[in-house]
Amino acid sequence: MKVFFYGLFMDTELLKKAGVHPLSQARGFVDNYTIEIGERATLARCDGAKAYGVLMELEEADVRKLYAETSVADYMPEEVDVKTDSGSTVKGTCYILHGNPSNSRNQKYAEALYKLAKILGFPKEYLDKIR
Protein backbone atom coordinates (compact mmCIF):
# COMPACT_ATOMS: atom_id res chain seq x y z
CA MET A 1 0.00 0.00 0.00
CA LYS A 2 1.39 3.43 -0.96
CA VAL A 3 0.90 6.08 1.73
CA PHE A 4 1.83 9.76 1.56
CA PHE A 5 3.14 10.92 4.93
CA TYR A 6 3.57 14.63 5.67
CA GLY A 7 4.03 14.60 9.46
CA LEU A 8 6.41 12.81 11.78
CA PHE A 9 5.54 9.46 10.19
CA MET A 10 7.98 10.57 7.44
CA ASP A 11 10.73 9.57 9.91
CA THR A 12 11.72 5.99 9.05
CA GLU A 13 13.53 5.60 12.38
CA LEU A 14 10.31 6.45 14.22
CA LEU A 15 8.46 3.90 12.08
CA LYS A 16 11.07 1.21 12.74
CA LYS A 17 10.74 1.78 16.50
CA ALA A 18 7.01 1.15 16.03
CA GLY A 19 7.80 -2.11 14.22
CA VAL A 20 6.89 -0.70 10.79
CA HIS A 21 9.36 -1.19 7.94
CA PRO A 22 8.75 0.72 4.68
CA LEU A 23 9.31 -1.34 1.55
CA SER A 24 10.16 1.77 -0.50
CA GLN A 25 10.06 5.54 -0.20
CA ALA A 26 10.22 8.65 -2.37
CA ARG A 27 10.06 12.35 -1.57
CA GLY A 28 7.31 14.32 -3.25
CA PHE A 29 4.41 16.70 -2.89
CA VAL A 30 0.68 16.97 -3.45
CA ASP A 31 -0.82 19.97 -5.20
CA ASN A 32 -3.66 22.06 -3.78
CA TYR A 33 -3.09 21.10 -0.15
CA THR A 34 -1.47 23.02 2.67
CA ILE A 35 -0.14 21.74 5.97
CA GLU A 36 -1.82 22.81 9.20
CA ILE A 37 -0.33 22.13 12.60
CA GLY A 38 -2.50 21.80 15.67
CA GLU A 39 -1.78 19.07 18.19
CA ARG A 40 -0.37 17.14 15.19
CA ALA A 41 -0.19 17.89 11.47
CA THR A 42 -2.96 17.55 8.93
CA LEU A 43 -3.54 18.70 5.38
CA ALA A 44 -6.28 21.03 4.15
CA ARG A 45 -7.31 21.79 0.61
CA CYS A 46 -5.85 25.07 -0.62
CA ASP A 47 -5.77 26.05 -4.30
CA GLY A 48 -2.25 26.67 -5.55
CA ALA A 49 -0.51 25.31 -2.44
CA LYS A 50 1.86 22.35 -2.19
CA ALA A 51 2.28 19.99 0.74
CA TYR A 52 5.57 18.10 0.85
CA GLY A 53 6.13 14.65 2.26
CA VAL A 54 7.29 11.12 1.64
CA LEU A 55 5.45 8.45 -0.31
CA MET A 56 6.12 5.07 1.30
CA GLU A 57 5.07 1.59 0.38
CA LEU A 58 3.99 -0.32 3.48
CA GLU A 59 2.18 -3.52 4.32
CA GLU A 60 -1.51 -2.79 4.86
CA ALA A 61 -1.32 -4.29 8.37
CA ASP A 62 1.43 -1.80 9.24
CA VAL A 63 -0.73 1.13 8.11
CA ARG A 64 -3.64 -0.12 10.24
CA LYS A 65 -1.23 -0.45 13.17
CA LEU A 66 0.00 3.15 12.79
CA TYR A 67 -3.48 4.65 12.56
CA ALA A 68 -4.85 2.59 15.45
CA GLU A 69 -2.90 4.87 17.81
CA THR A 70 -5.32 7.10 19.73
CA SER A 71 -3.68 10.40 18.65
CA VAL A 72 -4.24 9.64 14.94
CA ALA A 73 -7.28 7.34 15.03
CA ASP A 74 -9.57 10.12 13.69
CA TYR A 75 -7.50 10.61 10.53
CA MET A 76 -9.35 9.43 7.42
CA PRO A 77 -7.81 7.99 4.23
CA GLU A 78 -8.02 10.02 1.05
CA GLU A 79 -6.56 9.22 -2.36
CA VAL A 80 -4.06 11.78 -3.63
CA ASP A 81 -1.76 12.19 -6.61
CA VAL A 82 1.82 12.47 -5.40
CA LYS A 83 4.39 14.12 -7.65
CA THR A 84 7.69 12.49 -6.77
CA ASP A 85 11.18 13.96 -7.08
CA SER A 86 11.77 11.60 -10.01
CA GLY A 87 9.03 13.41 -11.96
CA SER A 88 6.39 10.69 -11.87
CA THR A 89 2.87 11.03 -10.50
CA VAL A 90 1.79 8.17 -8.24
CA LYS A 91 -1.57 7.52 -6.59
CA GLY A 92 -1.29 7.14 -2.87
CA THR A 93 -3.37 7.22 0.28
CA CYS A 94 -3.04 10.19 2.58
CA TYR A 95 -4.53 10.27 6.08
CA ILE A 96 -6.17 13.61 6.88
CA LEU A 97 -7.93 14.96 9.95
CA HIS A 98 -11.04 16.73 8.65
CA GLY A 99 -12.72 19.60 10.41
CA ASN A 100 -10.96 21.99 12.76
CA PRO A 101 -8.03 19.93 14.10
CA SER A 102 -7.09 22.23 16.98
CA ASN A 103 -7.05 25.88 17.91
CA SER A 104 -3.67 25.55 19.59
CA ARG A 105 -0.35 24.76 17.94
CA ASN A 106 1.82 22.05 19.48
CA GLN A 107 5.15 23.88 19.33
CA LYS A 108 7.17 20.79 20.28
CA TYR A 109 5.58 18.82 17.42
CA ALA A 110 6.15 21.72 14.99
CA GLU A 111 9.83 21.94 15.96
CA ALA A 112 10.34 18.18 15.47
CA LEU A 113 8.57 18.35 12.10
CA TYR A 114 10.66 21.35 11.05
CA LYS A 115 13.90 19.49 11.83
CA LEU A 116 12.72 16.42 9.90
CA ALA A 117 11.52 18.48 6.92
CA LYS A 118 14.88 20.29 6.85
CA ILE A 119 16.77 16.96 6.83
CA LEU A 120 14.52 15.79 3.99
CA GLY A 121 15.47 18.90 2.00
CA PHE A 122 12.04 20.47 1.55
CA PRO A 123 11.93 24.01 0.09
CA LYS A 124 12.66 26.98 2.37
CA GLU A 125 9.18 28.49 1.93
CA TYR A 126 7.66 25.22 3.11
CA LEU A 127 10.02 25.05 6.08
CA ASP A 128 9.02 28.62 6.97
CA LYS A 129 5.35 27.59 7.01
CA ILE A 130 6.11 24.77 9.46
CA ARG A 131 8.29 26.93 11.69
CSV table of N, CA and C in Angstrom, one decimal:
chain,number,residue,atom,x,y,z
A,1,MET,N,0.8,-1.2,0.0
A,1,MET,CA,0.0,0.0,0.0
A,1,MET,C,0.9,1.2,0.0
A,2,LYS,N,0.6,2.2,-0.9
A,2,LYS,CA,1.4,3.4,-1.0
A,2,LYS,C,0.7,4.5,-0.1
A,3,VAL,N,1.4,5.1,0.8
A,3,VAL,CA,0.9,6.1,1.7
A,3,VAL,C,1.8,7.3,1.7
A,4,PHE,N,1.1,8.5,1.6
A,4,PHE,CA,1.8,9.8,1.6
A,4,PHE,C,1.8,10.3,3.0
A,5,PHE,N,3.0,10.4,3.6
A,5,PHE,CA,3.1,10.9,4.9
A,5,PHE,C,3.7,12.3,4.8
A,6,TYR,N,3.2,13.2,5.7
A,6,TYR,CA,3.6,14.6,5.7
A,6,TYR,C,3.9,15.1,7.1
A,7,GLY,N,3.7,14.3,8.1
A,7,GLY,CA,4.0,14.6,9.5
A,7,GLY,C,5.2,13.8,9.9
A,8,LEU,N,5.3,13.5,11.2
A,8,LEU,CA,6.4,12.8,11.8
A,8,LEU,C,6.5,11.4,11.3
A,9,PHE,N,5.4,10.8,10.7
A,9,PHE,CA,5.5,9.5,10.2
A,9,PHE,C,6.5,9.4,9.0
A,10,MET,N,7.0,10.6,8.5
A,10,MET,CA,8.0,10.6,7.4
A,10,MET,C,9.3,10.0,8.0
A,11,ASP,N,9.5,10.0,9.3
A,11,ASP,CA,10.7,9.6,9.9
A,11,ASP,C,10.8,8.0,9.9
A,12,THR,N,11.6,7.5,9.1
A,12,THR,CA,11.7,6.0,9.0
A,12,THR,C,12.2,5.4,10.4
A,13,GLU,N,13.1,6.1,11.1
A,13,GLU,CA,13.5,5.6,12.4
A,13,GLU,C,12.4,5.5,13.4
A,14,LEU,N,11.5,6.5,13.4
A,14,LEU,CA,10.3,6.5,14.2
A,14,LEU,C,9.4,5.3,13.9
A,15,LEU,N,9.3,5.0,12.5
A,15,LEU,CA,8.5,3.9,12.1
A,15,LEU,C,9.1,2.6,12.5
A,16,LYS,N,10.4,2.5,12.4
A,16,LYS,CA,11.1,1.2,12.7
A,16,LYS,C,10.9,0.9,14.2
A,17,LYS,N,11.0,2.0,15.1
A,17,LYS,CA,10.7,1.8,16.5
A,17,LYS,C,9.3,1.3,16.8
A,18,ALA,N,8.4,1.6,15.9
A,18,ALA,CA,7.0,1.2,16.0
A,18,ALA,C,6.8,-0.2,15.4
A,19,GLY,N,7.9,-0.8,14.9
A,19,GLY,CA,7.8,-2.1,14.2
A,19,GLY,C,7.3,-2.1,12.8
A,20,VAL,N,7.4,-0.9,12.2
A,20,VAL,CA,6.9,-0.7,10.8
A,20,VAL,C,8.1,-0.5,9.9
A,21,HIS,N,8.2,-1.2,8.8
A,21,HIS,CA,9.4,-1.2,7.9
A,21,HIS,C,8.9,-0.9,6.5
A,22,PRO,N,9.1,0.4,6.1
A,22,PRO,CA,8.7,0.7,4.7
A,22,PRO,C,9.5,-0.2,3.7
A,23,LEU,N,8.7,-0.5,2.6
A,23,LEU,CA,9.3,-1.3,1.5
A,23,LEU,C,10.0,-0.4,0.5
A,24,SER,N,9.5,0.8,0.4
A,24,SER,CA,10.2,1.8,-0.5
A,24,SER,C,9.7,3.2,0.0
A,25,GLN,N,10.4,4.2,-0.5
A,25,GLN,CA,10.1,5.5,-0.2
A,25,GLN,C,10.6,6.5,-1.3
A,26,ALA,N,9.8,7.6,-1.4
A,26,ALA,CA,10.2,8.6,-2.4
A,26,ALA,C,9.7,10.0,-1.9
A,27,ARG,N,10.5,11.0,-1.9
A,27,ARG,CA,10.1,12.3,-1.6
A,27,ARG,C,9.1,12.8,-2.7
A,28,GLY,N,8.2,13.7,-2.3
A,28,GLY,CA,7.3,14.3,-3.2
A,28,GLY,C,6.4,15.3,-2.6
A,29,PHE,N,5.4,15.7,-3.4
A,29,PHE,CA,4.4,16.7,-2.9
A,29,PHE,C,3.0,16.4,-3.5
A,30,VAL,N,2.0,17.0,-2.9
A,30,VAL,CA,0.7,17.0,-3.4
A,30,VAL,C,0.3,18.4,-3.7
A,31,ASP,N,-0.3,18.6,-4.8
A,31,ASP,CA,-0.8,20.0,-5.2
A,31,ASP,C,-2.2,20.3,-4.5
A,32,ASN,N,-2.4,21.5,-4.3
A,32,ASN,CA,-3.7,22.1,-3.8
A,32,ASN,C,-4.0,21.6,-2.4
A,33,TYR,N,-3.0,21.4,-1.6
A,33,TYR,CA,-3.1,21.1,-0.1
A,33,TYR,C,-2.1,22.0,0.6
A,34,THR,N,-2.4,22.3,1.8
A,34,THR,CA,-1.5,23.0,2.7
A,34,THR,C,-1.4,22.3,4.0
A,35,ILE,N,-0.3,22.4,4.7
A,35,ILE,CA,-0.1,21.7,6.0
A,35,ILE,C,-0.7,22.7,7.1
A,36,GLU,N,-1.3,22.1,8.0
A,36,GLU,CA,-1.8,22.8,9.2
A,36,GLU,C,-1.3,22.1,10.4
A,37,ILE,N,-0.8,22.8,11.4
A,37,ILE,CA,-0.3,22.1,12.6
A,37,ILE,C,-1.1,22.6,13.8
A,38,GLY,N,-1.8,21.6,14.4
A,38,GLY,CA,-2.5,21.8,15.7
A,38,GLY,C,-1.8,21.0,16.7
A,39,GLU,N,-2.5,20.0,17.3
A,39,GLU,CA,-1.8,19.1,18.2
A,39,GLU,C,-0.8,18.2,17.4
A,40,ARG,N,-1.2,17.8,16.2
A,40,ARG,CA,-0.4,17.1,15.2
A,40,ARG,C,-0.6,17.8,13.9
A,41,ALA,N,0.0,17.3,12.8
A,41,ALA,CA,-0.2,17.9,11.5
A,41,ALA,C,-1.4,17.3,10.7
A,42,THR,N,-2.0,18.0,9.9
A,42,THR,CA,-3.0,17.5,8.9
A,42,THR,C,-2.8,18.4,7.7
A,43,LEU,N,-3.5,18.0,6.6
A,43,LEU,CA,-3.5,18.7,5.4
A,43,LEU,C,-4.9,19.3,5.2
A,44,ALA,N,-5.0,20.4,4.5
A,44,ALA,CA,-6.3,21.0,4.2
A,44,ALA,C,-6.2,21.5,2.7
A,45,ARG,N,-7.3,21.4,2.0
A,45,ARG,CA,-7.3,21.8,0.6
A,45,ARG,C,-7.0,23.3,0.5
A,46,CYS,N,-6.2,23.7,-0.4
A,46,CYS,CA,-5.9,25.1,-0.6
A,46,CYS,C,-5.3,25.2,-2.1
A,47,ASP,N,-6.1,25.9,-2.9
A,47,ASP,CA,-5.8,26.1,-4.3
A,47,ASP,C,-4.4,26.7,-4.4
A,48,GLY,N,-3.6,26.1,-5.3
A,48,GLY,CA,-2.2,26.7,-5.6
A,48,GLY,C,-1.1,26.3,-4.6
A,49,ALA,N,-1.5,25.7,-3.4
A,49,ALA,CA,-0.5,25.3,-2.4
A,49,ALA,C,0.1,24.0,-2.8
A,50,LYS,N,1.2,23.7,-2.1
A,50,LYS,CA,1.9,22.3,-2.2
A,50,LYS,C,2.2,21.9,-0.8
A,51,ALA,N,1.9,20.6,-0.5
A,51,ALA,CA,2.3,20.0,0.7
A,51,ALA,C,3.3,18.9,0.4
A,52,TYR,N,4.5,19.0,1.1
A,52,TYR,CA,5.6,18.1,0.9
A,52,TYR,C,5.5,16.9,1.8
A,53,GLY,N,6.1,15.8,1.4
A,53,GLY,CA,6.1,14.7,2.3
A,53,GLY,C,6.9,13.5,1.6
A,54,VAL,N,6.6,12.3,2.1
A,54,VAL,CA,7.3,11.1,1.6
A,54,VAL,C,6.2,10.1,1.3
A,55,LEU,N,6.3,9.5,0.1
A,55,LEU,CA,5.5,8.4,-0.3
A,55,LEU,C,6.2,7.2,0.0
A,56,MET,N,5.5,6.3,0.9
A,56,MET,CA,6.1,5.1,1.3
A,56,MET,C,5.2,3.9,0.9
A,57,GLU,N,5.8,2.8,0.6
A,57,GLU,CA,5.1,1.6,0.4
A,57,GLU,C,5.2,0.8,1.7
A,58,LEU,N,4.1,0.4,2.2
A,58,LEU,CA,4.0,-0.3,3.5
A,58,LEU,C,3.0,-1.5,3.4
A,59,GLU,N,3.2,-2.5,4.2
A,59,GLU,CA,2.2,-3.5,4.3
A,59,GLU,C,0.9,-2.9,4.9
A,60,GLU,N,-0.2,-3.3,4.4
A,60,GLU,CA,-1.5,-2.8,4.9
A,60,GLU,C,-1.7,-2.9,6.4
A,61,ALA,N,-1.2,-4.1,6.9
A,61,ALA,CA,-1.3,-4.3,8.4
A,61,ALA,C,-0.5,-3.2,9.1
A,62,ASP,N,0.6,-2.8,8.6
A,62,ASP,CA,1.4,-1.8,9.2
A,62,ASP,C,0.7,-0.4,9.3
A,63,VAL,N,0.0,-0.1,8.2
A,63,VAL,CA,-0.7,1.1,8.1
A,63,VAL,C,-1.9,1.1,9.1
A,64,ARG,N,-2.6,0.0,9.2
A,64,ARG,CA,-3.6,-0.1,10.2
A,64,ARG,C,-3.1,0.0,11.6
A,65,LYS,N,-1.9,-0.5,11.9
A,65,LYS,CA,-1.2,-0.5,13.2
A,65,LYS,C,-0.9,1.0,13.5
A,66,LEU,N,-0.4,1.7,12.6
A,66,LEU,CA,0.0,3.1,12.8
A,66,LEU,C,-1.2,4.0,13.1
A,67,TYR,N,-2.3,3.8,12.4
A,67,TYR,CA,-3.5,4.7,12.6
A,67,TYR,C,-4.5,4.1,13.6
A,68,ALA,N,-4.1,3.1,14.3
A,68,ALA,CA,-4.8,2.6,15.4
A,68,ALA,C,-4.5,3.4,16.7
A,69,GLU,N,-3.3,4.1,16.7
A,69,GLU,CA,-2.9,4.9,17.8
A,69,GLU,C,-3.9,6.0,18.1
A,70,THR,N,-4.3,6.2,19.3
A,70,THR,CA,-5.3,7.1,19.7
A,70,THR,C,-5.1,8.5,19.1
A,71,SER,N,-3.9,9.0,19.1
A,71,SER,CA,-3.7,10.4,18.7
A,71,SER,C,-3.9,10.6,17.2
A,72,VAL,N,-4.0,9.5,16.4
A,72,VAL,CA,-4.2,9.6,14.9
A,72,VAL,C,-5.4,8.8,14.5
A,73,ALA,N,-6.2,8.2,15.4
A,73,ALA,CA,-7.3,7.3,15.0
A,73,ALA,C,-8.4,8.1,14.3
A,74,ASP,N,-8.5,9.4,14.4
A,74,ASP,CA,-9.6,10.1,13.7
A,74,ASP,C,-9.2,10.5,12.3
A,75,TYR,N,-7.9,10.3,11.9
A,75,TYR,CA,-7.5,10.6,10.5
A,75,TYR,C,-8.2,9.7,9.5
A,76,MET,N,-8.6,10.2,8.4
A,76,MET,CA,-9.3,9.4,7.4
A,76,MET,C,-8.5,9.3,6.1
A,77,PRO,N,-8.6,8.2,5.5
A,77,PRO,CA,-7.8,8.0,4.2
A,77,PRO,C,-8.4,8.7,3.1
A,78,GLU,N,-7.6,9.3,2.2
A,78,GLU,CA,-8.0,10.0,1.1
A,78,GLU,C,-7.0,9.7,0.0
A,79,GLU,N,-7.5,9.5,-1.2
A,79,GLU,CA,-6.6,9.2,-2.4
A,79,GLU,C,-6.0,10.5,-2.9
A,80,VAL,N,-4.7,10.6,-3.1
A,80,VAL,CA,-4.1,11.8,-3.6
A,80,VAL,C,-3.1,11.4,-4.7
A,81,ASP,N,-2.8,12.4,-5.6
A,81,ASP,CA,-1.8,12.2,-6.6
A,81,ASP,C,-0.5,12.8,-6.1
A,82,VAL,N,0.5,12.0,-5.9
A,82,VAL,CA,1.8,12.5,-5.4
A,82,VAL,C,2.8,12.7,-6.6
A,83,LYS,N,3.4,13.8,-6.6
A,83,LYS,CA,4.4,14.1,-7.7
A,83,LYS,C,5.7,13.9,-7.0
A,84,THR,N,6.4,12.9,-7.4
A,84,THR,CA,7.7,12.5,-6.8
A,84,THR,C,8.9,13.3,-7.3
A,85,ASP,N,10.0,13.3,-6.6
A,85,ASP,CA,11.2,14.0,-7.1
A,85,ASP,C,11.7,13.4,-8.4
A,86,SER,N,11.3,12.2,-8.7
A,86,SER,CA,11.8,11.6,-10.0
A,86,SER,C,10.9,12.1,-11.2
A,87,GLY,N,9.9,12.9,-10.9
A,87,GLY,CA,9.0,13.4,-12.0
A,87,GLY,C,7.8,12.6,-12.3
A,88,SER,N,7.6,11.5,-11.6
A,88,SER,CA,6.4,10.7,-11.9
A,88,SER,C,5.3,11.1,-10.9
A,89,THR,N,4.0,10.8,-11.3
A,89,THR,CA,2.9,11.0,-10.5
A,89,THR,C,2.3,9.7,-10.1
A,90,VAL,N,2.2,9.5,-8.8
A,90,VAL,CA,1.8,8.2,-8.2
A,90,VAL,C,0.6,8.4,-7.3
A,91,LYS,N,-0.4,7.5,-7.5
A,91,LYS,CA,-1.6,7.5,-6.6
A,91,LYS,C,-1.1,6.9,-5.3
A,92,GLY,N,-1.6,7.6,-4.2
A,92,GLY,CA,-1.3,7.1,-2.9
A,92,GLY,C,-2.4,7.5,-1.9
A,93,THR,N,-2.4,6.9,-0.8
A,93,THR,CA,-3.4,7.2,0.3
A,93,THR,C,-2.7,8.2,1.3
A,94,CYS,N,-3.5,9.2,1.6
A,94,CYS,CA,-3.0,10.2,2.6
A,94,CYS,C,-4.1,10.2,3.7
A,95,TYR,N,-3.6,10.2,4.9
A,95,TYR,CA,-4.5,10.3,6.1
A,95,TYR,C,-4.6,11.7,6.6
A,96,ILE,N,-5.9,12.2,6.6
A,96,ILE,CA,-6.2,13.6,6.9
A,96,ILE,C,-7.2,13.7,8.0
A,97,LEU,N,-7.0,14.7,8.9
A,97,LEU,CA,-7.9,15.0,9.9
A,97,LEU,C,-8.8,16.1,9.4
A,98,HIS,N,-10.1,15.7,9.2
A,98,HIS,CA,-11.0,16.7,8.6
A,98,HIS,C,-11.7,17.5,9.8
A,99,GLY,N,-12.1,18.7,9.4
A,99,GLY,CA,-12.7,19.6,10.4
A,99,GLY,C,-11.6,20.5,11.0
A,100,ASN,N,-11.9,21.1,12.1
A,100,ASN,CA,-11.0,22.0,12.8
A,100,ASN,C,-10.1,21.1,13.7
A,101,PRO,N,-8.9,20.8,13.3
A,101,PRO,CA,-8.0,19.9,14.1
A,101,PRO,C,-7.7,20.4,15.5
A,102,SER,N,-7.4,21.7,15.7
A,102,SER,CA,-7.1,22.2,17.0
A,102,SER,C,-6.9,23.7,16.9
A,103,ASN,N,-7.3,24.4,17.9
A,103,ASN,CA,-7.0,25.9,17.9
A,103,ASN,C,-5.7,26.2,18.4
A,104,SER,N,-5.0,25.3,19.1
A,104,SER,CA,-3.7,25.5,19.6
A,104,SER,C,-2.6,24.8,18.8
A,105,ARG,N,-1.5,25.4,18.7
A,105,ARG,CA,-0.4,24.8,17.9
A,105,ARG,C,0.6,24.1,18.9
A,106,ASN,N,0.9,22.8,18.7
A,106,ASN,CA,1.8,22.0,19.5
A,106,ASN,C,3.2,22.4,19.0
A,107,GLN,N,3.9,23.3,19.7
A,107,GLN,CA,5.1,23.9,19.3
A,107,GLN,C,6.2,22.8,19.3
A,108,LYS,N,6.2,21.9,20.2
A,108,LYS,CA,7.2,20.8,20.3
A,108,LYS,C,7.1,19.9,19.0
A,109,TYR,N,5.8,19.6,18.6
A,109,TYR,CA,5.6,18.8,17.4
A,109,TYR,C,6.1,19.6,16.2
A,110,ALA,N,5.7,20.9,16.1
A,110,ALA,CA,6.1,21.7,15.0
A,110,ALA,C,7.7,21.8,14.9
A,111,GLU,N,8.4,21.9,16.0
A,111,GLU,CA,9.8,21.9,16.0
A,111,GLU,C,10.4,20.6,15.5
A,112,ALA,N,9.9,19.5,15.9
A,112,ALA,CA,10.3,18.2,15.5
A,112,ALA,C,10.1,18.0,14.0
A,113,LEU,N,8.9,18.5,13.5
A,113,LEU,CA,8.6,18.3,12.1
A,113,LEU,C,9.5,19.2,11.3
A,114,TYR,N,9.8,20.4,11.8
A,114,TYR,CA,10.7,21.3,11.0
A,114,TYR,C,12.0,20.7,10.9
A,115,LYS,N,12.6,20.1,11.9
A,115,LYS,CA,13.9,19.5,11.8
A,115,LYS,C,13.9,18.4,10.8
A,116,LEU,N,12.8,17.5,10.8
A,116,LEU,CA,12.7,16.4,9.9
A,116,LEU,C,12.6,16.9,8.5
A,117,ALA,N,11.7,17.9,8.3
A,117,ALA,CA,11.5,18.5,6.9
A,117,ALA,C,12.8,19.1,6.4
A,118,LYS,N,13.6,19.7,7.3
A,118,LYS,CA,14.9,20.3,6.8
A,118,LYS,C,15.8,19.2,6.4
A,119,ILE,N,15.9,18.1,7.2
A,119,ILE,CA,16.8,17.0,6.8
A,119,ILE,C,16.4,16.4,5.5
A,120,LEU,N,15.0,16.3,5.2
A,120,LEU,CA,14.5,15.8,4.0
A,120,LEU,C,14.7,16.7,2.8
A,121,GLY,N,15.1,18.0,3.1
A,121,GLY,CA,15.5,18.9,2.0
A,121,GLY,C,14.3,19.6,1.4
A,122,PHE,N,13.2,19.8,2.1
A,122,PHE,CA,12.0,20.5,1.6
A,122,PHE,C,12.4,21.9,1.3
A,123,PRO,N,11.6,22.6,0.4
A,123,PRO,CA,11.9,24.0,0.1
A,123,PRO,C,11.8,25.0,1.3
A,124,LYS,N,12.6,26.0,1.3
A,124,LYS,CA,12.7,27.0,2.4
A,124,LYS,C,11.3,27.6,2.7
A,125,GLU,N,10.5,27.9,1.7
A,125,GLU,CA,9.2,28.5,1.9
A,125,GLU,C,8.3,27.5,2.6
A,126,TYR,N,8.5,26.2,2.4
A,126,TYR,CA,7.7,25.2,3.1
A,126,TYR,C,8.2,25.1,4.6
A,127,LEU,N,9.4,25.1,4.7
A,127,LEU,CA,10.0,25.1,6.1
A,127,LEU,C,9.5,26.3,6.9
A,128,ASP,N,9.5,27.4,6.3
A,128,ASP,CA,9.0,28.6,7.0
A,128,ASP,C,7.6,28.5,7.4
A,129,LYS,N,6.8,27.8,6.7
A,129,LYS,CA,5.3,27.6,7.0
A,129,LYS,C,5.3,26.7,8.2
A,130,ILE,N,6.1,25.7,8.3
A,130,ILE,CA,6.1,24.8,9.5
A,130,ILE,C,6.6,25.5,10.7
A,131,ARG,N,7.6,26.2,10.6
A,131,ARG,CA,8.3,26.9,11.7
A,131,ARG,C,7.3,27.9,12.3
